[in-house]
Short mmCIF file of C-alpha atoms in Angstrom, two decimals:
data_model
loop_
_atom_site.label_atom_id
_atom_site.label_comp_id
_atom_site.label_asym_id
_atom_site.label_seq_id
_atom_site.Cartn_x
_atom_site.Cartn_y
_atom_site.Cartn_z
CA MET I 1 2.33 15.76 42.42
CA ALA I 2 1.41 14.39 45.83
CA ARG I 3 1.03 10.92 44.32
CA ALA I 4 4.52 11.09 42.83
CA VAL I 5 5.95 12.09 46.18
CA ALA I 6 4.19 9.21 47.90
CA ARG I 7 5.48 6.80 45.25
CA LEU I 8 9.03 8.02 45.76
CA ARG I 9 8.73 7.67 49.52
CA ARG I 10 7.54 4.08 49.16
CA ALA I 11 10.44 3.23 46.84
CA CYS I 12 13.20 4.34 49.18
CA ARG I 13 15.85 1.89 50.26
CA SER I 14 14.63 1.25 53.78
CA LYS I 15 11.01 0.82 52.81
CA THR I 16 11.95 -1.60 50.01
CA TYR I 17 14.10 -3.58 52.44
CA HIS I 18 11.15 -4.01 54.70
CA ARG I 19 8.59 -4.70 51.98
CA ARG I 20 10.68 -7.40 50.29
CA GLY I 21 11.13 -9.20 53.55
CA LEU I 22 14.90 -9.03 53.45
CA TRP I 23 14.87 -8.78 57.24
CA ALA I 24 13.10 -12.16 57.40
CA ILE I 25 15.65 -13.76 55.06
CA LYS I 26 18.43 -12.45 57.24
CA LYS I 27 16.76 -13.73 60.36
CA LYS I 28 16.38 -17.20 58.83
CA ASN I 29 20.03 -17.26 57.94
CA GLY I 30 21.32 -16.21 61.34
CA GLY I 31 21.68 -12.49 60.86
CA LYS I 32 23.42 -12.58 57.48
CA PHE I 33 22.33 -12.80 53.87
CA PRO I 34 22.76 -16.32 52.49
CA GLN I 35 25.70 -16.59 50.12
CA HIS I 36 26.60 -19.41 47.80
CA GLU I 37 30.05 -20.92 47.93
CA LYS I 38 32.56 -19.10 45.80
CA LYS I 39 33.69 -21.19 42.88
CA ALA I 40 37.33 -22.16 43.14
CA LYS I 41 39.17 -20.31 40.43
CA ASN I 42 41.16 -22.54 38.10
CA GLU I 43 44.78 -21.54 37.89
CA PRO I 44 45.38 -20.55 34.28
CA ALA I 45 47.74 -22.96 32.48
CA VAL I 46 51.32 -21.73 32.47
CA GLN I 47 52.15 -20.56 28.95
CA LYS I 48 55.76 -20.76 27.98
CA PRO I 49 56.97 -17.75 26.02
CA PRO I 50 57.29 -18.55 22.28
CA LYS I 51 60.80 -19.38 21.00
CA PHE I 52 60.36 -17.48 17.78
CA TYR I 53 58.75 -14.19 16.93
CA PRO I 54 58.21 -13.45 13.21
CA ALA I 55 59.91 -10.27 11.93
CA ASP I 56 56.77 -8.76 10.43
CA ASP I 57 53.29 -8.84 11.82
CA THR I 58 51.31 -11.53 10.09
CA PRO I 59 47.90 -10.38 8.94
CA HIS I 60 45.07 -12.10 10.72
CA PRO I 61 41.63 -12.11 9.18
CA LYS I 62 39.00 -10.55 11.41
CA THR I 63 36.50 -12.92 12.94
CA ARG I 64 33.32 -13.07 10.90
CA ARG I 65 30.19 -13.04 12.93
CA LYS I 66 27.71 -12.45 10.11
CA VAL I 67 25.51 -15.44 9.51
CA VAL I 68 24.23 -15.66 5.95
CA ALA I 69 20.79 -17.22 6.03
CA ALA I 70 18.40 -17.84 3.16
CA ALA I 71 16.49 -14.66 2.34
CA LYS I 72 13.01 -14.44 3.83
CA LEU I 73 10.37 -14.98 1.20
CA ARG I 74 8.09 -12.02 0.61
CA ALA I 75 4.53 -12.60 1.72
CA SER I 76 3.29 -11.79 -1.77
CA ILE I 77 5.22 -14.70 -3.28
CA THR I 78 3.49 -18.06 -2.82
CA PRO I 79 3.82 -21.22 -4.91
CA GLY I 80 2.00 -20.63 -8.17
CA THR I 81 2.40 -16.84 -8.16
CA ILE I 82 3.24 -15.27 -11.49
CA LEU I 83 6.40 -13.19 -11.19
CA ILE I 84 7.92 -10.59 -13.49
CA ILE I 85 11.67 -10.97 -13.88
CA LEU I 86 13.38 -7.61 -13.93
CA ALA I 87 16.96 -8.30 -14.90
CA GLY I 88 19.09 -10.65 -16.90
CA ARG I 89 18.41 -12.46 -20.10
CA PHE I 90 14.75 -12.93 -19.34
CA LYS I 91 13.95 -9.44 -18.14
CA GLY I 92 10.32 -8.59 -18.54
CA LYS I 93 9.28 -12.21 -18.78
CA ARG I 94 6.36 -13.39 -16.73
CA VAL I 95 7.08 -16.72 -15.07
CA VAL I 96 5.50 -19.12 -12.63
CA PHE I 97 7.05 -19.44 -9.19
CA LEU I 98 7.46 -23.02 -8.03
CA ARG I 99 9.30 -22.96 -4.73
CA GLN I 100 12.08 -21.33 -2.74
CA LEU I 101 15.31 -23.31 -2.77
CA PRO I 102 17.41 -23.82 0.37
CA SER I 103 19.88 -21.18 -0.84
CA GLY I 104 17.09 -18.61 -0.81
CA LEU I 105 16.80 -18.33 -4.59
CA LEU I 106 13.45 -18.83 -6.23
CA LEU I 107 12.81 -21.75 -8.55
CA VAL I 108 10.79 -20.56 -11.54
CA THR I 109 9.82 -21.78 -14.95
CA GLY I 110 8.17 -20.07 -17.93
CA PRO I 111 6.78 -22.70 -18.61
CA PHE I 112 9.41 -23.25 -21.27
CA ALA I 113 6.83 -24.29 -23.84
CA VAL I 114 4.98 -21.01 -23.36
CA ASN I 115 7.67 -18.36 -23.15
CA GLY I 116 11.09 -20.01 -23.35
CA VAL I 117 12.09 -19.62 -19.71
CA PRO I 118 13.41 -22.97 -18.48
CA LEU I 119 13.54 -24.22 -14.91
CA ARG I 120 15.72 -21.55 -13.47
CA ARG I 121 16.87 -19.94 -10.27
CA VAL I 122 16.08 -16.29 -9.72
CA ASN I 123 16.86 -13.91 -6.90
CA GLN I 124 13.87 -12.53 -5.08
CA ALA I 125 15.26 -9.02 -5.30
CA TYR I 126 15.01 -8.98 -9.09
CA VAL I 127 11.39 -9.96 -9.24
CA ILE I 128 8.00 -8.28 -9.02
CA ALA I 129 5.27 -10.50 -7.60
CA THR I 130 1.94 -10.08 -9.33
CA SER I 131 -1.33 -10.89 -7.65
CA THR I 132 -2.13 -13.58 -10.21
CA LYS I 133 -1.77 -17.14 -8.99
CA THR I 134 -1.89 -20.45 -10.83
CA ASP I 135 -2.38 -23.98 -9.63
CA ILE I 136 0.88 -25.92 -9.32
CA SER I 137 -0.34 -28.82 -7.23
CA LYS I 138 0.43 -31.22 -10.09
CA VAL I 139 4.05 -30.13 -10.28
CA ASP I 140 6.64 -31.94 -8.20
CA ALA I 141 9.21 -29.22 -7.61
CA SER I 142 10.87 -30.83 -4.60
CA LYS I 143 13.27 -32.89 -6.68
CA PHE I 144 15.01 -29.74 -7.96
CA ASP I 145 17.54 -28.27 -5.59
CA ASP I 146 20.52 -25.92 -5.83
CA ALA I 147 22.93 -28.66 -6.91
CA TYR I 148 20.75 -29.37 -9.98
CA PHE I 149 21.52 -25.95 -11.40
CA VAL I 150 25.21 -25.73 -10.64
CA PRO I 151 26.54 -27.55 -13.76
CA ALA I 152 24.29 -25.58 -16.09
CA GLU I 153 25.37 -22.26 -14.59
CA LYS I 154 29.03 -23.22 -14.38
CA LYS I 155 29.07 -23.95 -18.07
CA ARG I 156 28.02 -20.38 -18.78
CA GLN I 157 30.57 -18.76 -16.56
CA LYS I 158 33.65 -20.55 -17.81
CA LYS I 159 35.87 -17.92 -19.38
CA LYS I 160 38.07 -18.83 -22.32
CA GLY I 161 41.77 -19.17 -21.69
CA GLU I 162 44.29 -18.35 -24.40
CA GLU I 163 44.56 -21.90 -25.72
CA GLU I 164 40.87 -22.32 -25.95
CA PHE I 165 40.57 -18.99 -27.72
CA PHE I 166 42.75 -20.19 -30.56
CA GLU I 167 41.06 -23.54 -30.75
CA GLY I 168 37.89 -21.85 -31.79
CA ASP I 169 34.38 -22.58 -30.64
CA LYS I 170 34.01 -26.09 -29.40
CA GLU I 171 30.91 -27.99 -30.29
CA LYS I 172 28.02 -26.80 -28.22
CA LYS I 173 27.50 -29.31 -25.48
CA SER I 174 23.83 -29.97 -25.37
CA LEU I 175 22.14 -30.30 -22.03
CA PRO I 176 21.90 -33.85 -20.77
CA SER I 177 18.57 -35.32 -21.77
CA GLU I 178 17.60 -35.46 -18.11
CA TYR I 179 17.17 -31.68 -18.03
CA ILE I 180 15.01 -31.68 -21.13
CA GLU I 181 12.86 -34.48 -19.77
CA ASN I 182 12.37 -32.72 -16.46
CA GLN I 183 11.41 -29.55 -18.27
CA LYS I 184 8.84 -31.38 -20.36
CA THR I 185 7.29 -33.01 -17.30
CA VAL I 186 6.99 -29.76 -15.43
CA ASP I 187 5.67 -27.97 -18.50
CA SER I 188 2.92 -30.46 -19.18
CA ALA I 189 1.84 -30.43 -15.54
CA LEU I 190 1.70 -26.64 -15.55
CA THR I 191 0.17 -25.81 -18.92
CA ALA I 192 -2.74 -28.15 -18.30
CA GLY I 193 -4.03 -25.71 -15.71
CA LEU I 194 -3.45 -22.53 -17.70
CA SER I 195 -6.24 -20.75 -19.54
CA GLU I 196 -5.64 -19.35 -23.03
CA ASP I 197 -5.62 -15.88 -21.54
CA LEU I 198 -2.96 -16.81 -19.03
CA LYS I 199 -0.84 -18.48 -21.70
CA GLY I 200 -0.97 -15.32 -23.77
CA TYR I 201 -0.16 -13.30 -20.67
CA LEU I 202 2.86 -15.43 -19.86
CA SER I 203 4.16 -15.27 -23.40
CA THR I 204 4.09 -11.46 -23.37
CA ARG I 205 6.92 -9.48 -21.87
CA PHE I 206 6.19 -6.75 -19.36
CA SER I 207 7.25 -3.23 -20.30
CA LEU I 208 6.54 0.26 -19.10
CA LYS I 209 4.46 2.38 -21.43
CA SER I 210 4.40 6.15 -21.65
CA ASN I 211 1.49 6.61 -19.28
CA ASP I 212 2.61 4.12 -16.67
CA ARG I 213 3.72 5.42 -13.33
CA PRO I 214 5.52 2.50 -11.64
CA HIS I 215 4.82 3.72 -8.12
CA LEU I 216 1.08 3.79 -8.89
CA LEU I 217 0.87 0.51 -10.78
CA LYS I 218 -0.82 -2.32 -9.01
CA PHE I 219 0.58 -5.72 -9.83
CA MET K 1 -27.71 30.10 -18.13
CA PRO K 2 -28.60 30.60 -14.48
CA PHE K 3 -26.63 29.07 -11.64
CA THR K 4 -28.02 25.76 -10.43
CA ARG K 5 -25.56 24.64 -7.75
CA PHE K 6 -25.87 26.84 -4.69
CA VAL K 7 -24.13 26.83 -1.38
CA GLU K 8 -26.91 25.98 1.04
CA ILE K 9 -27.49 23.88 4.11
CA GLY K 10 -27.61 20.30 2.95
CA ARG K 11 -25.75 20.81 -0.33
CA VAL K 12 -23.53 17.85 -1.12
CA ALA K 13 -20.02 18.83 -2.12
CA MET K 14 -16.84 16.99 -2.93
CA VAL K 15 -13.57 17.78 -1.21
CA SER K 16 -11.15 18.64 -3.99
CA TYR K 17 -7.94 19.30 -2.11
CA GLY K 18 -6.13 18.06 0.92
CA PRO K 19 -5.81 14.70 2.61
CA GLU K 20 -9.50 13.90 2.18
CA HIS K 21 -9.81 14.81 -1.46
CA GLY K 22 -12.40 12.78 -3.31
CA LYS K 23 -14.75 12.48 -0.34
CA LEU K 24 -18.36 13.65 -0.46
CA VAL K 25 -19.47 15.92 2.37
CA VAL K 26 -22.59 17.87 3.27
CA ILE K 27 -22.57 21.61 3.97
CA SER K 28 -23.92 21.91 7.46
CA ASP K 29 -23.50 25.65 8.01
CA VAL K 30 -21.76 28.66 6.54
CA VAL K 31 -19.19 30.46 8.65
CA ASP K 32 -18.46 33.45 6.43
CA GLN K 33 -17.79 34.32 2.84
CA ASN K 34 -14.99 31.78 2.55
CA ARG K 35 -15.73 28.94 4.91
CA ALA K 36 -18.38 26.37 5.60
CA VAL K 37 -18.99 23.81 8.26
CA ILE K 38 -19.02 20.43 6.54
CA ASP K 39 -20.18 17.12 7.89
CA ARG K 40 -20.27 13.43 7.04
CA PRO K 41 -22.00 10.65 8.91
CA ASP K 42 -18.70 8.91 9.73
CA GLU K 43 -16.51 11.94 10.36
CA ILE K 44 -16.24 14.81 12.74
CA ARG K 45 -17.95 18.01 11.72
CA ARG K 46 -15.46 20.72 10.86
CA VAL K 47 -14.76 23.94 9.02
CA MET K 48 -13.49 23.86 5.47
CA PRO K 49 -12.87 26.69 3.00
CA PHE K 50 -15.03 26.80 -0.10
CA LYS K 51 -11.91 26.75 -2.19
CA ARG K 52 -11.50 23.11 -1.22
CA LEU K 53 -15.05 22.18 -2.14
CA ILE K 54 -16.71 21.47 -5.44
CA LEU K 55 -20.49 21.66 -5.34
CA THR K 56 -22.52 18.82 -6.79
CA ASP K 57 -26.03 18.75 -8.18
CA PHE K 58 -27.42 17.05 -5.13
CA LYS K 59 -28.65 18.13 -1.75
CA CYS K 60 -30.49 16.78 1.23
CA GLU K 61 -33.11 18.36 3.45
CA MET K 62 -31.66 19.16 6.84
CA THR K 63 -31.51 21.86 9.46
CA ARG K 64 -28.46 23.94 10.22
CA LEU K 65 -25.76 22.08 12.16
CA ALA K 66 -27.89 18.96 12.43
CA LYS K 67 -26.72 16.15 14.65
CA LYS K 68 -25.32 13.00 13.12
CA LYS K 69 -28.56 11.08 13.47
CA GLU K 70 -30.54 13.68 11.61
CA LEU K 71 -27.82 14.05 9.02
CA SER K 72 -27.74 10.31 8.30
CA ALA K 73 -31.51 10.18 8.07
CA ALA K 74 -31.59 13.15 5.70
CA LEU K 75 -28.92 11.66 3.48
CA GLU K 76 -30.73 8.34 3.31
CA GLU K 77 -34.01 9.97 2.42
CA SER K 78 -32.53 12.10 -0.32
CA GLY K 79 -30.20 9.35 -1.50
CA ALA K 80 -27.73 12.08 -2.42
CA PHE K 81 -24.55 9.98 -2.17
CA GLU K 82 -26.07 7.17 -4.26
CA LYS K 83 -27.39 9.62 -6.83
CA PHE K 84 -23.94 11.10 -7.14
CA ALA K 85 -22.42 7.66 -7.72
CA LYS K 86 -24.91 7.10 -10.55
CA SER K 87 -24.31 10.48 -12.16
CA ALA K 88 -21.90 10.89 -15.06
CA TRP K 89 -19.36 12.55 -12.79
CA GLY K 90 -19.58 9.78 -10.22
CA GLN K 91 -19.28 7.09 -12.86
CA LYS K 92 -16.22 8.73 -14.32
CA LEU K 93 -14.56 8.72 -10.92
CA ALA K 94 -15.45 5.06 -10.42
CA LYS K 95 -13.98 4.15 -13.79
CA ARG K 96 -10.75 5.95 -13.03
CA LYS K 97 -10.49 4.21 -9.69
CA ALA K 98 -11.15 0.81 -11.25
CA LYS K 99 -8.49 1.41 -13.89
CA ALA K 100 -5.95 2.41 -11.26
CA ASN K 101 -6.63 -0.80 -9.35
CA LEU K 102 -6.19 -3.17 -12.27
CA SER K 103 -3.72 -5.94 -11.68
CA ASP K 104 -1.00 -6.71 -14.23
CA PHE K 105 -3.02 -9.59 -15.68
CA GLU K 106 -6.16 -7.44 -15.93
CA ARG K 107 -4.19 -4.76 -17.72
CA TYR K 108 -3.07 -7.38 -20.22
CA GLN K 109 -6.65 -8.56 -20.74
CA ALA K 110 -7.83 -5.00 -21.26
CA MET K 111 -5.07 -4.47 -23.81
CA LYS K 112 -6.11 -7.60 -25.70
CA LYS K 113 -9.74 -6.51 -25.72
CA LYS K 114 -8.77 -3.13 -27.08
CA GLN K 115 -6.68 -4.78 -29.79
CA THR K 116 -9.46 -7.08 -30.97
CA ARG K 117 -11.90 -4.18 -30.94
CA SER K 118 -9.55 -2.02 -33.00
CA LYS K 119 -9.07 -4.88 -35.45
CA GLU K 120 -12.81 -5.25 -35.91
CA ILE K 121 -13.21 -1.54 -36.43
CA SER K 122 -10.42 -1.32 -38.96
CA LYS K 123 -11.88 -4.32 -40.82
CA VAL K 124 -15.18 -2.56 -41.15
CA ALA K 125 -13.49 0.69 -42.11
CA GLU K 126 -11.49 -1.14 -44.81
CA SER K 127 -14.57 -2.76 -46.24
CA MET K 128 -16.32 0.58 -46.47
CA GLN K 129 -13.60 2.16 -48.57
#
């Protein structure tokens, strides 16, 4: 209690003035506190009133301040980690993680020869990272970027217009051979390092069994 | 069949309920009909009701409310904690813990092993019919 009182006494305005040496600064400056020159205010430009006011208020979009950055990669996901895809066509499939693309999506592959998952982009949120890791040092994943996947994904999304509906199914456009070649290269580099066990593991889909409690499962 | 596991000073018990369930402790003293003072070399000595304790087959030789040094020495000499780990009960607990900590890949491997084993068994069973 006494200490608090002493502390308060020391912190009072006059004591602080003396302790900080403000009296010395004043003395140096001829009895006044030094002040910097006030910046000359620029006269604001004269704005002429507009000649025309629209009848209705035009809607203005609100300024967007949100910056969308690539999602931060979970610490459990490192190159070579085996992931379990949870949604989409390949749900339940176990795949090998290659790298995170600039958009934030994860580049994965089955390998295609093992479980039919091609080089593909996957969102981190729809993935469980297992603790199993494989060696992907032989794989050159840097040549695949977001633009590589855009034509393949656009093809899927195109909805049929009326004309096209009546024309019937067009011939299936096969993927350019470049994609198939790339897949083969990546596959061969990957499967060389996989044990038989791992290959069997990757070719099996994950599913929950009766006795599994997801919150207690360790991946 | 007579009783073999008694509440006594030095009896090793397992905490069966509460935040520390699964831990082995030593009964250091008895407070009354319902409570004991339990102790562990790495934890503070405290009172716990008997309802939270399950007695084990093992005990160590120690005096009432022994200090930590004496307690550790007594436990080492009797080897009670190690003996418990080797017992059937202890091994069961270890197995359960190991199973719970299996990774996804290890679960797959265990499943494969079980499958091959079942196949072998059914082969033999078929041949015997």
